[in-house]
Coordinates of C-alpha atoms and ligand atoms in Angstrom, one line a residue:
X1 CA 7.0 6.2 -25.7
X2 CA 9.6 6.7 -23.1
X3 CA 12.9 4.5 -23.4
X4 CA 13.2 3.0 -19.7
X5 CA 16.2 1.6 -18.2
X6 CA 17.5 0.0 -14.7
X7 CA 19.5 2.5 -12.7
X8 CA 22.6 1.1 -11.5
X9 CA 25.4 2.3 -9.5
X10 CA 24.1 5.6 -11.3
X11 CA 23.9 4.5 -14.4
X12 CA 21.3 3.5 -16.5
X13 CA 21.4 -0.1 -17.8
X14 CA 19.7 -1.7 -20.7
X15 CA 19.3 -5.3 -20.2
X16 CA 19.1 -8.5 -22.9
X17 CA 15.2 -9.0 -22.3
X18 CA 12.3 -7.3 -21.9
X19 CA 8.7 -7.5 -21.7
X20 CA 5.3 -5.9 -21.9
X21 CA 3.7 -3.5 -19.4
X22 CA 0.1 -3.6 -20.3
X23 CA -2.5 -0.7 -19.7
X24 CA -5.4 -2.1 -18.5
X25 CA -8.2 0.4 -20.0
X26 CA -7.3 -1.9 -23.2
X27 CA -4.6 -4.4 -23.1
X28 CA -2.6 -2.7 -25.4
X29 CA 1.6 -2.0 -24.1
X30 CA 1.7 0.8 -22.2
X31 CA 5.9 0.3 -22.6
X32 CA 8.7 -2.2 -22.7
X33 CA 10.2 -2.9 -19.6
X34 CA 13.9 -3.9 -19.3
X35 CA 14.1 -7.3 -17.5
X36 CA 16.8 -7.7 -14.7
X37 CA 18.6 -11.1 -14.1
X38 CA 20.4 -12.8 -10.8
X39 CA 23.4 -11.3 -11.9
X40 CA 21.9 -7.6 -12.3
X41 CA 20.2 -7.8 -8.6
X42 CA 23.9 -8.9 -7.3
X43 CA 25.6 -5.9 -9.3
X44 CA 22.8 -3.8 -7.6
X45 CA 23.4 -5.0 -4.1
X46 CA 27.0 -4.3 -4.5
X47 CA 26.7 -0.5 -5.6
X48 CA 24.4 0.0 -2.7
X49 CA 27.0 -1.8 -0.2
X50 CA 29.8 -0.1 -1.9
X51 CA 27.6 3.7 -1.5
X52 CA 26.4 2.6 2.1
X53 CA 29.6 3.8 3.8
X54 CA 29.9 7.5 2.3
X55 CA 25.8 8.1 2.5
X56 CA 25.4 7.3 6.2
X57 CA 28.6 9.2 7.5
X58 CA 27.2 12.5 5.6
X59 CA 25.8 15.2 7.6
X60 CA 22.3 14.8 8.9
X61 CA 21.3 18.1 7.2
X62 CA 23.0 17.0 3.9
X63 CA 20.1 13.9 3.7
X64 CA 17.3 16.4 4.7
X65 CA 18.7 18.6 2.2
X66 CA 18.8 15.2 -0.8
X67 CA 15.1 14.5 0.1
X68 CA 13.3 18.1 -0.3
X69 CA 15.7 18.0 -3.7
X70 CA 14.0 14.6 -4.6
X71 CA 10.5 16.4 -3.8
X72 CA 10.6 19.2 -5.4
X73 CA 11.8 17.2 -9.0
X74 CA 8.7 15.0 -8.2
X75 CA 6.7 18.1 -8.1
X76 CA 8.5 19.0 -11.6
X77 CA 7.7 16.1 -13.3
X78 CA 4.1 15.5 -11.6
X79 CA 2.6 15.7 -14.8
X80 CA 4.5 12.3 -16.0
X81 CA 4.3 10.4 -13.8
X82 CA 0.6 10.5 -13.3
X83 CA 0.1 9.7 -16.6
X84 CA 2.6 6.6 -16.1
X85 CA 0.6 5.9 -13.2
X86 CA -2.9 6.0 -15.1
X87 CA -1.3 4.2 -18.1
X88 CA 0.7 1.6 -15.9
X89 CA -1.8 0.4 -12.8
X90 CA -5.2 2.4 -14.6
X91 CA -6.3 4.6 -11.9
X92 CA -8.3 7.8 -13.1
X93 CA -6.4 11.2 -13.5
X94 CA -9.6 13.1 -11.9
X95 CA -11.1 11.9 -8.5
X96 CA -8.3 10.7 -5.6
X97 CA -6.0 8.5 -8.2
X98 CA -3.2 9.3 -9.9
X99 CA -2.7 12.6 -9.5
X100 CA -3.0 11.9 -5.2
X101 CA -0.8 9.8 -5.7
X102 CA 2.0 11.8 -7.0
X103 CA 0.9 14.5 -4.8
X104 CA 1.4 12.2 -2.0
X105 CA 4.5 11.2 -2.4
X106 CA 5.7 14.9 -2.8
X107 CA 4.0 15.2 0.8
X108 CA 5.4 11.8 1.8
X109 CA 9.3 12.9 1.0
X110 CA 8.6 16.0 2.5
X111 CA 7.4 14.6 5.8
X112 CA 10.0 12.0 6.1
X113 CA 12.7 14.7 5.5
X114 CA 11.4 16.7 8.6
X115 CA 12.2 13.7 11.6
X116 CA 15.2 13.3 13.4
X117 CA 16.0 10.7 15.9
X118 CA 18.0 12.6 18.3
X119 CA 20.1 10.8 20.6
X120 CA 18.7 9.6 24.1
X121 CA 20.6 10.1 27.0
X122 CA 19.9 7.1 30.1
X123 CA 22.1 8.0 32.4
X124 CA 24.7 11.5 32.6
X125 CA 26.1 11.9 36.1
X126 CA 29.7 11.7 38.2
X127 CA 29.4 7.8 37.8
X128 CA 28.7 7.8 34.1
X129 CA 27.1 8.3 30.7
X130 CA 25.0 5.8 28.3
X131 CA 23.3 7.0 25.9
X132 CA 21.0 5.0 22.9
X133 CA 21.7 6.1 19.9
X134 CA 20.4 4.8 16.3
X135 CA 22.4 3.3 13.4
X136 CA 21.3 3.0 9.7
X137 CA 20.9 -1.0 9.3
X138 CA 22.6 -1.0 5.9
X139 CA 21.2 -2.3 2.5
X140 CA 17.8 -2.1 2.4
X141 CA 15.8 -4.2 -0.2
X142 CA 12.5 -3.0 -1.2
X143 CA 9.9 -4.9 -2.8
X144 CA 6.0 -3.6 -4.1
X145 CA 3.3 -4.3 -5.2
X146 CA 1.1 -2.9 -7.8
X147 CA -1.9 -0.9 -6.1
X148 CA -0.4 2.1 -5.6
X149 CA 2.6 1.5 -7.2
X150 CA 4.7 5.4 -6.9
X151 CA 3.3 6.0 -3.0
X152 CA 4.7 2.5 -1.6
X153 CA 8.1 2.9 -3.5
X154 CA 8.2 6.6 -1.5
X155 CA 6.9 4.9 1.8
X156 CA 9.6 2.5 1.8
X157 CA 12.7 4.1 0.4
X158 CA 12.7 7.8 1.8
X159 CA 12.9 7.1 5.7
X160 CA 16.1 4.7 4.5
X161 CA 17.5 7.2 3.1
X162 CA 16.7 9.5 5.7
X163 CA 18.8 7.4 8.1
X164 CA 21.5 6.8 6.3
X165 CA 21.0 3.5 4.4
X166 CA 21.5 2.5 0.2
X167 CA 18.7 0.9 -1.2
X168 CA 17.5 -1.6 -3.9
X169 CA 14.2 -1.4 -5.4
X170 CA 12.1 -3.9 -6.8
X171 CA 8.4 -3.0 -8.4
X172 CA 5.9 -5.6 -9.3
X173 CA 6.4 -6.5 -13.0
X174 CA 2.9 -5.2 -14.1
X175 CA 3.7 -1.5 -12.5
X176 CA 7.1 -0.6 -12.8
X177 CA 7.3 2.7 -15.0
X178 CA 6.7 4.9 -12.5
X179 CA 9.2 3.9 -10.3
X180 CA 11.8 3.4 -12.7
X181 CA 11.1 7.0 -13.7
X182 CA 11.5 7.6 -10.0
X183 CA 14.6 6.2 -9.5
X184 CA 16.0 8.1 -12.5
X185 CA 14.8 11.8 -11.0
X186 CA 16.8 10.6 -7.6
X187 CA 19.7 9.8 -9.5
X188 CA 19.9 13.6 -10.5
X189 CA 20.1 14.2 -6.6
X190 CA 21.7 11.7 -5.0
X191 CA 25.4 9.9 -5.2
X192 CA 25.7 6.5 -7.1
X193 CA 24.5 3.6 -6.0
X194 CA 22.6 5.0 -2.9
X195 CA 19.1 4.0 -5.0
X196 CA 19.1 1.7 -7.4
X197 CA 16.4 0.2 -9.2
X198 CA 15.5 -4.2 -10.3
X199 CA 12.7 -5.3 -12.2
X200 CA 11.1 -8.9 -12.9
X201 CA 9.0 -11.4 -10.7
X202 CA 9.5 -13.4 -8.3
X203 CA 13.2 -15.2 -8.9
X204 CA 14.7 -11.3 -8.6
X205 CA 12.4 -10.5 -5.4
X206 CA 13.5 -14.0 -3.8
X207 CA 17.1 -13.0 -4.9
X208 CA 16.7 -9.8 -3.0
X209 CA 15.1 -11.1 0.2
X210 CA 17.7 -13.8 0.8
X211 CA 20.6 -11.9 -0.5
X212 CA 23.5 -12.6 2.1
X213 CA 24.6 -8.6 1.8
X214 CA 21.2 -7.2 2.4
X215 CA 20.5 -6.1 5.9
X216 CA 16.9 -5.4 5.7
X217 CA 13.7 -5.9 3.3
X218 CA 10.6 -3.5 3.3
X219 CA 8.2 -5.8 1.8
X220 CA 4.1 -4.9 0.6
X221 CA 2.3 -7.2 -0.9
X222 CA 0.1 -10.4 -0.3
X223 CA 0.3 -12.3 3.4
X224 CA 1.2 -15.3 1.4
X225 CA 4.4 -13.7 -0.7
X226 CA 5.5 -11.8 2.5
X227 CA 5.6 -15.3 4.4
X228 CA 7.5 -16.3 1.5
X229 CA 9.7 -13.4 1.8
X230 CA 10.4 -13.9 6.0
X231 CA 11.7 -17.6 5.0
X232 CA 13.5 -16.2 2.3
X233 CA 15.0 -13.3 5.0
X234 CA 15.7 -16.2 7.9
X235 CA 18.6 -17.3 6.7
X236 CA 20.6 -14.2 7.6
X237 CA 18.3 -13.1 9.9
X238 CA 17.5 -9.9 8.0
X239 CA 15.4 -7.2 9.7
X240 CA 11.7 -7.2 7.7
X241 CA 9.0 -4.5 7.9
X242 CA 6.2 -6.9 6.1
X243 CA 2.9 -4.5 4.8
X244 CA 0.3 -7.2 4.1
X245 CA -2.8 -7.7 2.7
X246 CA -6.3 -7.2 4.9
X247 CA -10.0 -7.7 4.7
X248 CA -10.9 -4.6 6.5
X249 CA -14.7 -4.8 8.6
X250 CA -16.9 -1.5 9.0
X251 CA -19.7 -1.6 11.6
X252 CA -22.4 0.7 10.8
X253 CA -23.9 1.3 14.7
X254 CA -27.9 0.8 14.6
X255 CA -30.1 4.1 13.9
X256 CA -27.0 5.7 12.1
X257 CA -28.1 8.7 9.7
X258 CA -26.2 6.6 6.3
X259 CA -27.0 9.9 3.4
X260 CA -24.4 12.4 4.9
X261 CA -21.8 9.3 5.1
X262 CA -22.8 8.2 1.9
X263 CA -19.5 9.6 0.3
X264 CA -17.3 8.8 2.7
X265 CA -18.7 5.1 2.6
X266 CA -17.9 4.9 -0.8
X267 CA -14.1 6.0 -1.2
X268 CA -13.6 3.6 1.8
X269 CA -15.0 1.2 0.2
X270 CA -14.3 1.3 -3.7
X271 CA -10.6 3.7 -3.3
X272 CA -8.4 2.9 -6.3
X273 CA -11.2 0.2 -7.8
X274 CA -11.3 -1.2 -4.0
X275 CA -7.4 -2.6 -4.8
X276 CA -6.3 -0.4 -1.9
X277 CA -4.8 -2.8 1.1
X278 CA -6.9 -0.7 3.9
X279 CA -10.5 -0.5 1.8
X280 CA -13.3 -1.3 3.8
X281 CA -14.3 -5.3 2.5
X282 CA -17.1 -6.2 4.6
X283 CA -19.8 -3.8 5.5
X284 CA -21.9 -5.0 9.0
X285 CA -25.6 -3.6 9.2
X286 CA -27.9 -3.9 11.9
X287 CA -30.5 -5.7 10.7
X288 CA -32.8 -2.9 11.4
X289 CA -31.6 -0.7 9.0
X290 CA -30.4 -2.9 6.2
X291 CA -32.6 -2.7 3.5
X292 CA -32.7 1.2 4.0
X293 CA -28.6 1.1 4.0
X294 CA -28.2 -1.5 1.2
X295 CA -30.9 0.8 -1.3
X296 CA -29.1 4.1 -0.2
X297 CA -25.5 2.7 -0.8
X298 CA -26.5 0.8 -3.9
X299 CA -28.3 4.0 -5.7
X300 CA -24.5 6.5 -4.6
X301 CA -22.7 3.7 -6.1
X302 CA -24.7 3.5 -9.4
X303 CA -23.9 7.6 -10.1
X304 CA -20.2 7.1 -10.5
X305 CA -18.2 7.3 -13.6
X306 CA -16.2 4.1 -14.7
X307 CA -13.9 3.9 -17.4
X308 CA -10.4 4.8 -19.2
X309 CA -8.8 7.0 -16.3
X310 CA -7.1 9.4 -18.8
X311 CA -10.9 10.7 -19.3
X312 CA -11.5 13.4 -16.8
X313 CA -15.1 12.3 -16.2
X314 CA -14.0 9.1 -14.9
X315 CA -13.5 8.4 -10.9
X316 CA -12.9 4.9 -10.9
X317 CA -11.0 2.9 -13.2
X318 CA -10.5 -0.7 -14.4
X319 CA -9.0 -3.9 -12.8
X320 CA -5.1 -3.5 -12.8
X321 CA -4.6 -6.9 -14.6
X322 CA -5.9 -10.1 -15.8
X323 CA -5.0 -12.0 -12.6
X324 CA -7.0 -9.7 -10.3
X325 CA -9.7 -9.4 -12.7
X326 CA -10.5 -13.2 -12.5
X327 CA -10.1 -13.4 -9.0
X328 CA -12.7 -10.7 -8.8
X329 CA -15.3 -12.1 -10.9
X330 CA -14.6 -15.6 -9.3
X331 CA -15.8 -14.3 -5.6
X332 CA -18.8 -13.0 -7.1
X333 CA -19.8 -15.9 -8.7
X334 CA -19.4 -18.0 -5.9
X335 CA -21.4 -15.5 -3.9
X336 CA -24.0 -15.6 -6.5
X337 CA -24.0 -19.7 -5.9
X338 CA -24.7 -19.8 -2.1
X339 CA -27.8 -17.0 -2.3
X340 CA -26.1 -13.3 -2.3
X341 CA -28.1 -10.8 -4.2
X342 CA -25.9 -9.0 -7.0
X343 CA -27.8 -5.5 -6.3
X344 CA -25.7 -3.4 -8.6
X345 CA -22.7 -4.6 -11.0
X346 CA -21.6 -8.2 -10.7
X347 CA -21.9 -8.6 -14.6
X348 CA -18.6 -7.5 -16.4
X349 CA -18.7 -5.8 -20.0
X350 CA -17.4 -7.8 -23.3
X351 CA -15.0 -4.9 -24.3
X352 CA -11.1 -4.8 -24.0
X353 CA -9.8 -3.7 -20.8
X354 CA -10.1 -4.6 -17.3
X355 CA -13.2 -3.0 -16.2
X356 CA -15.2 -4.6 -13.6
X357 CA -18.8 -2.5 -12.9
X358 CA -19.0 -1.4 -9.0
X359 CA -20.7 -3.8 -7.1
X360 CA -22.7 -4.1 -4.0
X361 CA -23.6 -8.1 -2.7
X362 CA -26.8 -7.7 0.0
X363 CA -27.5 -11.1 1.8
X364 CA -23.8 -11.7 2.4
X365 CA -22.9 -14.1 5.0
X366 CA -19.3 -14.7 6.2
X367 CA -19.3 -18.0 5.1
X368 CA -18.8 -16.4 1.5
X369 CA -15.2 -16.1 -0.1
X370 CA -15.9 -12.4 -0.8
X371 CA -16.4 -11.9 2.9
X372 CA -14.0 -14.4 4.3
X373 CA -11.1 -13.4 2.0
X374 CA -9.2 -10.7 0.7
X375 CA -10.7 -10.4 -2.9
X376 CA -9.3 -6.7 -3.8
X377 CA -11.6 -5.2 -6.4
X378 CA -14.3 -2.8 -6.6
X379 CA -16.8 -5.3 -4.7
X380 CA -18.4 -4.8 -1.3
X381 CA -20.7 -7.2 0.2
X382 CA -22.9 -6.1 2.8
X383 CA -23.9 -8.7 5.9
X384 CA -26.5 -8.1 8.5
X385 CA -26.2 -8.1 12.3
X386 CA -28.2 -8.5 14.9
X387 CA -26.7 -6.9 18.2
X388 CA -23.2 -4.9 18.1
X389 CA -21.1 -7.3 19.9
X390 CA -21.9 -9.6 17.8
X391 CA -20.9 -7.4 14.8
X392 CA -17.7 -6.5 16.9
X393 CA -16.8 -10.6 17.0
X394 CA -16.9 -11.2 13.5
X395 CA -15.0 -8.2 12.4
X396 CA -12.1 -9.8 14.5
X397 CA -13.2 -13.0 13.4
X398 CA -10.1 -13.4 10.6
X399 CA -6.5 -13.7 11.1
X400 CA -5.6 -10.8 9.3
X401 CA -6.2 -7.0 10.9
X402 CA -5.2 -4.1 8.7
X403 CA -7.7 -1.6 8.9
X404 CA -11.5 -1.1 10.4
X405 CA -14.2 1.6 10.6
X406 CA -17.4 2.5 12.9
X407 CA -19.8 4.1 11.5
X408 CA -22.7 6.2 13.5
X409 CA -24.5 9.3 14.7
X410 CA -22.1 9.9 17.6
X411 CA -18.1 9.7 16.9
X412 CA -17.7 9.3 20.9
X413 CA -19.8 6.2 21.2
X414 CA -18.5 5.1 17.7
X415 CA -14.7 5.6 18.8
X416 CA -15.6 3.4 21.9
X417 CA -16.5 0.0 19.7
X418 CA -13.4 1.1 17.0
X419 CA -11.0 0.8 19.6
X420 CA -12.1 -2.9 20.2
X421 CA -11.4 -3.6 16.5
X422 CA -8.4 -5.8 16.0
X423 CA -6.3 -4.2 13.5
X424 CA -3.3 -1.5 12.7
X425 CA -5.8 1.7 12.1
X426 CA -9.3 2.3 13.6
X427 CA -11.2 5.1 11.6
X428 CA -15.0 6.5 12.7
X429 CA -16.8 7.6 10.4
X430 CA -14.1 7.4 7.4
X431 CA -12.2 4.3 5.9
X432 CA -8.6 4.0 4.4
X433 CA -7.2 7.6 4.9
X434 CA -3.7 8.1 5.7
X435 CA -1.4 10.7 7.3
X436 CA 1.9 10.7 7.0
X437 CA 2.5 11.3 10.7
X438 CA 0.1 8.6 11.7
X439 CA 2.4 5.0 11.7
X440 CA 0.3 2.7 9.7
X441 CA 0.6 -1.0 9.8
X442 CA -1.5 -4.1 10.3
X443 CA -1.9 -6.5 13.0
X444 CA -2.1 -10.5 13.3
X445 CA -1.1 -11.5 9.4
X446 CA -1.4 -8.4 7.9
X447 CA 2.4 -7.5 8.3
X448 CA 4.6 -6.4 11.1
X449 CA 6.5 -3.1 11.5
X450 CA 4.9 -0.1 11.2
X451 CA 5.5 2.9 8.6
X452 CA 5.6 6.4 8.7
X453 CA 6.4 9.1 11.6
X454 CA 9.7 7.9 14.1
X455 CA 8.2 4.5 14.2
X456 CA 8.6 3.9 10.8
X457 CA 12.2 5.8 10.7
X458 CA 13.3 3.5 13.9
X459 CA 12.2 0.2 11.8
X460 CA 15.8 1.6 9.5
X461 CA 17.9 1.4 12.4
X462 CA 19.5 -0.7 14.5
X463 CA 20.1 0.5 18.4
X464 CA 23.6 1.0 19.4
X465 CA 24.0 1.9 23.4
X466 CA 27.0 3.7 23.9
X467 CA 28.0 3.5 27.6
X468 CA 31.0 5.0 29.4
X469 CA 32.1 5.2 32.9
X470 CA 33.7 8.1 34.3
Ligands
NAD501 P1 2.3 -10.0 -4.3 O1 2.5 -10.5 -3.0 O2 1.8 -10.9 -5.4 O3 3.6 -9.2 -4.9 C1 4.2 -8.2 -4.2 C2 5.7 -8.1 -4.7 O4 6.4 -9.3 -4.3 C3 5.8 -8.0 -6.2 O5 6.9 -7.1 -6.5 C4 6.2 -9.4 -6.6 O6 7.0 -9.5 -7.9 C5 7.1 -9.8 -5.5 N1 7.3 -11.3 -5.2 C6 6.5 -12.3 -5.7 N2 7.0 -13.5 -5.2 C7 8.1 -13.2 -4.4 C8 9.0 -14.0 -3.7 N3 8.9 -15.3 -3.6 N4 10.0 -13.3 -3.0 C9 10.1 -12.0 -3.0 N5 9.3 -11.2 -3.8 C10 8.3 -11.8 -4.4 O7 1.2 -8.8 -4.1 P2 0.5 -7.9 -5.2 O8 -0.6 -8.8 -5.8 O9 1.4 -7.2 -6.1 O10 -0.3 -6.8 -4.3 C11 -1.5 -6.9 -3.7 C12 -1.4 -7.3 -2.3 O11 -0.6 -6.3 -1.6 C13 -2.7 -7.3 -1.5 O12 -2.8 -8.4 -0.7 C14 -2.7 -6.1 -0.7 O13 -3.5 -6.1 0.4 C15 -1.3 -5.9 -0.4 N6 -0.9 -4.6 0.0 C16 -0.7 -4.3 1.3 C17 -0.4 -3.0 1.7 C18 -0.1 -2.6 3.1 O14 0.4 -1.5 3.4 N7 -0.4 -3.4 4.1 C19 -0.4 -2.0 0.8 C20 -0.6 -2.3 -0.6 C21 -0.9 -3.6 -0.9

């Protein structure tokens, strides 16, 4: 078992207490994890402040040059962490799960390393010349969560460093191998204290978000933790970038052809055991078509492999923890009490582990918490329309607004409706995929800020107009 540590100015840290990482294919520890305390997360704020001068006045091409060095020793130790990964949070090795996820945050560094954010000029004549240009904001503290535990860490700390800021990094306490095995691979690359690396709940993330020498916090998690975390940042008024949760709507337009989208339809849906923040939650189905969609979708679902995700034959894998597993069963069961039909899955196995069997609810309505809530697990309920704009209406119904989908025989017509969809990303025809040059953030209470491309660079930056007359 590997011996992890904090990373501190550099350095690796052992701490007085520690506790249990569990794997949730069987409950047993996956690994001891070093606990940090109030007075590690100060030590870690100070290295970062103390590295933040000498990181941001390097050369431009020396931090391009750090984060294709930080990609390329993810790419070497690939292997590792997806096991971590697998043995951490449970997602399969075959199928998109751990090993996309390592891959994708080989593509993510990559990416980020190629922007810029050149200088504007305004104005440049006889009179005068202002131009706009972009500063690193400073510390940056970063908090995750524990879906996809390696990618968010990569999200949120490689445009920092891109522009010039230190960082301190908190995982969630169920999935924080990965990244502490992160952080130790970019301490190979980059000077102390530029990354350093926290673990525990929430005392140390609170610590971080209201810490008087942090300038910014890069927060994903629930809507209810990252209100927590926006009080917390008030006080010094702290930039935040806030990823939040969702309860993402597909419309599936009347006389669609459902077999050749069947696959699609199901990685939108059920992604990472459905614990992805932009998986499709609430299916809407003409009423036309519904038993016909509900049947086909019901029989794909029933072919695919669940279980340990260190077997190759697996695609999905369990429930990441305990917490998630009974909020999962709890939404079904009180589907099951106001009149949903359980048409596949709803009845979890006696065995050890986490595993909840894919499930499909027919006769939803949006009254139901599984439809009316976020319930993150490999659950989707399916709820019948009756004309499109009524379908359109309750999609936008919630207050949150991460992600939604059309679904139909033409992507023309079906763009049409998806740009009416209140949320961050519209897909057609395709549910919760990413590109790293597409920004990505939700609307309404699913977060603010944006990540990814120049937005997500800018949201590391503060604007500084330099303006001199001639
Ligand atoms: P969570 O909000 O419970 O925890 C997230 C992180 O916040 C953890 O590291 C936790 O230790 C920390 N934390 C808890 N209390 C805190 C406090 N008071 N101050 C500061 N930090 C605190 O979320 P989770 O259960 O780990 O993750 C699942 C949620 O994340 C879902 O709602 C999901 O939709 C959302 N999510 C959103 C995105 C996105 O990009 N929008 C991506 C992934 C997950």
């Amino acid at each position: 078992m590997t011996d992890f540590a904090l990373t501190i100015n550099g350095k690796r840290v052992a701490t007085a207490r520690s506790f249990d990482v569990l794997n949730p294919s069987n409950g047993s520890v996956a690994a001891r994890c070093p606990e940090a305390t109030v007075a590690l997360v100060d030590q870690a704020v100070a290295a970062a402040r103390a590295a933040l001068h000498g990181w941001s006045a390097r050369p431009d091409q020396e931090r391009v040059a750090a984060l294709m060095g930080i990609a390329d020793l993810i790419e070497k130790n690939h292997a590792e962490l997806s096991e971590l990964i697998t043995r951490e949070q449970g997602k399969t090795q075959s199928g998109p799960g751990a090993n996309l996820e390592v891959g994708g945050a080989v593509a993510w560094t990559r990416a980020t390393a190629s922007l810029s954010l050149p200088e504007e000029t305004i104005q440049d004549d006889d009179k005068g010349r202002i131009v706009v240009t972009r500063k690193p904001v400073g510390v940056v503290a970063s908090i995750t969560p524990w879906n996809w535990p390696l990618s968010i860490a990569v999200w949120h700390v490689m445009p920092a460093l891109r522009v010039g800021c230190t960082v301190v990094i908190k995982p969630s306490p169920f999935t924080p191998l990965a990244t502490l095995r992160l952080v130790e691979l970019m301490n190979q690359v980059l000077p102390p204290g530029v990354i350093n690396i926290v673990t525990g709940g929430p005392e140390i993330g609170q610590r971080l978000a209201d810490h008087p020498d942090v300038n910014k916090v890069v927060f994903t998690g629930s809507v209810a933790t990252g209100k927590k975390v926006m009080g917390s940042a008030a006080e010094t008024l702290k930039r935040v970038t806030l990823e939040l949760g969702g309860n993402d709507a597909g419309i599936v337009l009347p006389g669609t052809k459902i077999e050749p989208l069947l696959e699609k339809l199901f990685w939108g849906c059920f992604l990472n055991a459905g614990q992805t923040c932009a998986a499709l939650k609430r299916l809407y189905v003409h009423e036309d078509q519904y038993d016909e969609v509900v049947k086909k979708f019901s029989e794909y679902v029933q072919k695919i492999p669940v279980g340990d995700g260190m077997d190759p034959k697996n695609l999905i894998g369990p429930i990441a923890n305990r917490m998630q597993f009974d909020k999962v069963s709890a939404y079904v069961e009180d589907a099951r009490q106001r009149g949903a039909r359980i048409v596949t899955g709803g009845n979890p196995p006696q065995q050890s582990g986490y595993f909840y069997p894919l499930t499909v609810i027919a006769d939803a309505t949006d009254d139901m918490r599984v439809v009316k809530e976020e319930q993150f697990g490999p659950v989707v309920p399916i709820i019948r329309y009756k004309t499109v704009e009524e379908a359109l209406q309750r999609a936008n119904s919630l207050d949150v607004g991460l992600g939604g989908s059309v679904w139909g025989n033409d992507p023309q017509e079906a763009t049409r409706l998806a740009r009416r969809l209140e949320c961050g990303t519209a897909w057609v025809n395709q549910h919760a995929t990413l590109h790293p040059m597409a920004p990505f953030g939700g609307v309404k209470c699913s977060g603010i800020g944006v990540e990814f491309n120049v937005d997500g660079l800018r949201e590391y930056t503060t604007v500084q107009v330099v303006n001199v007359a001639l």
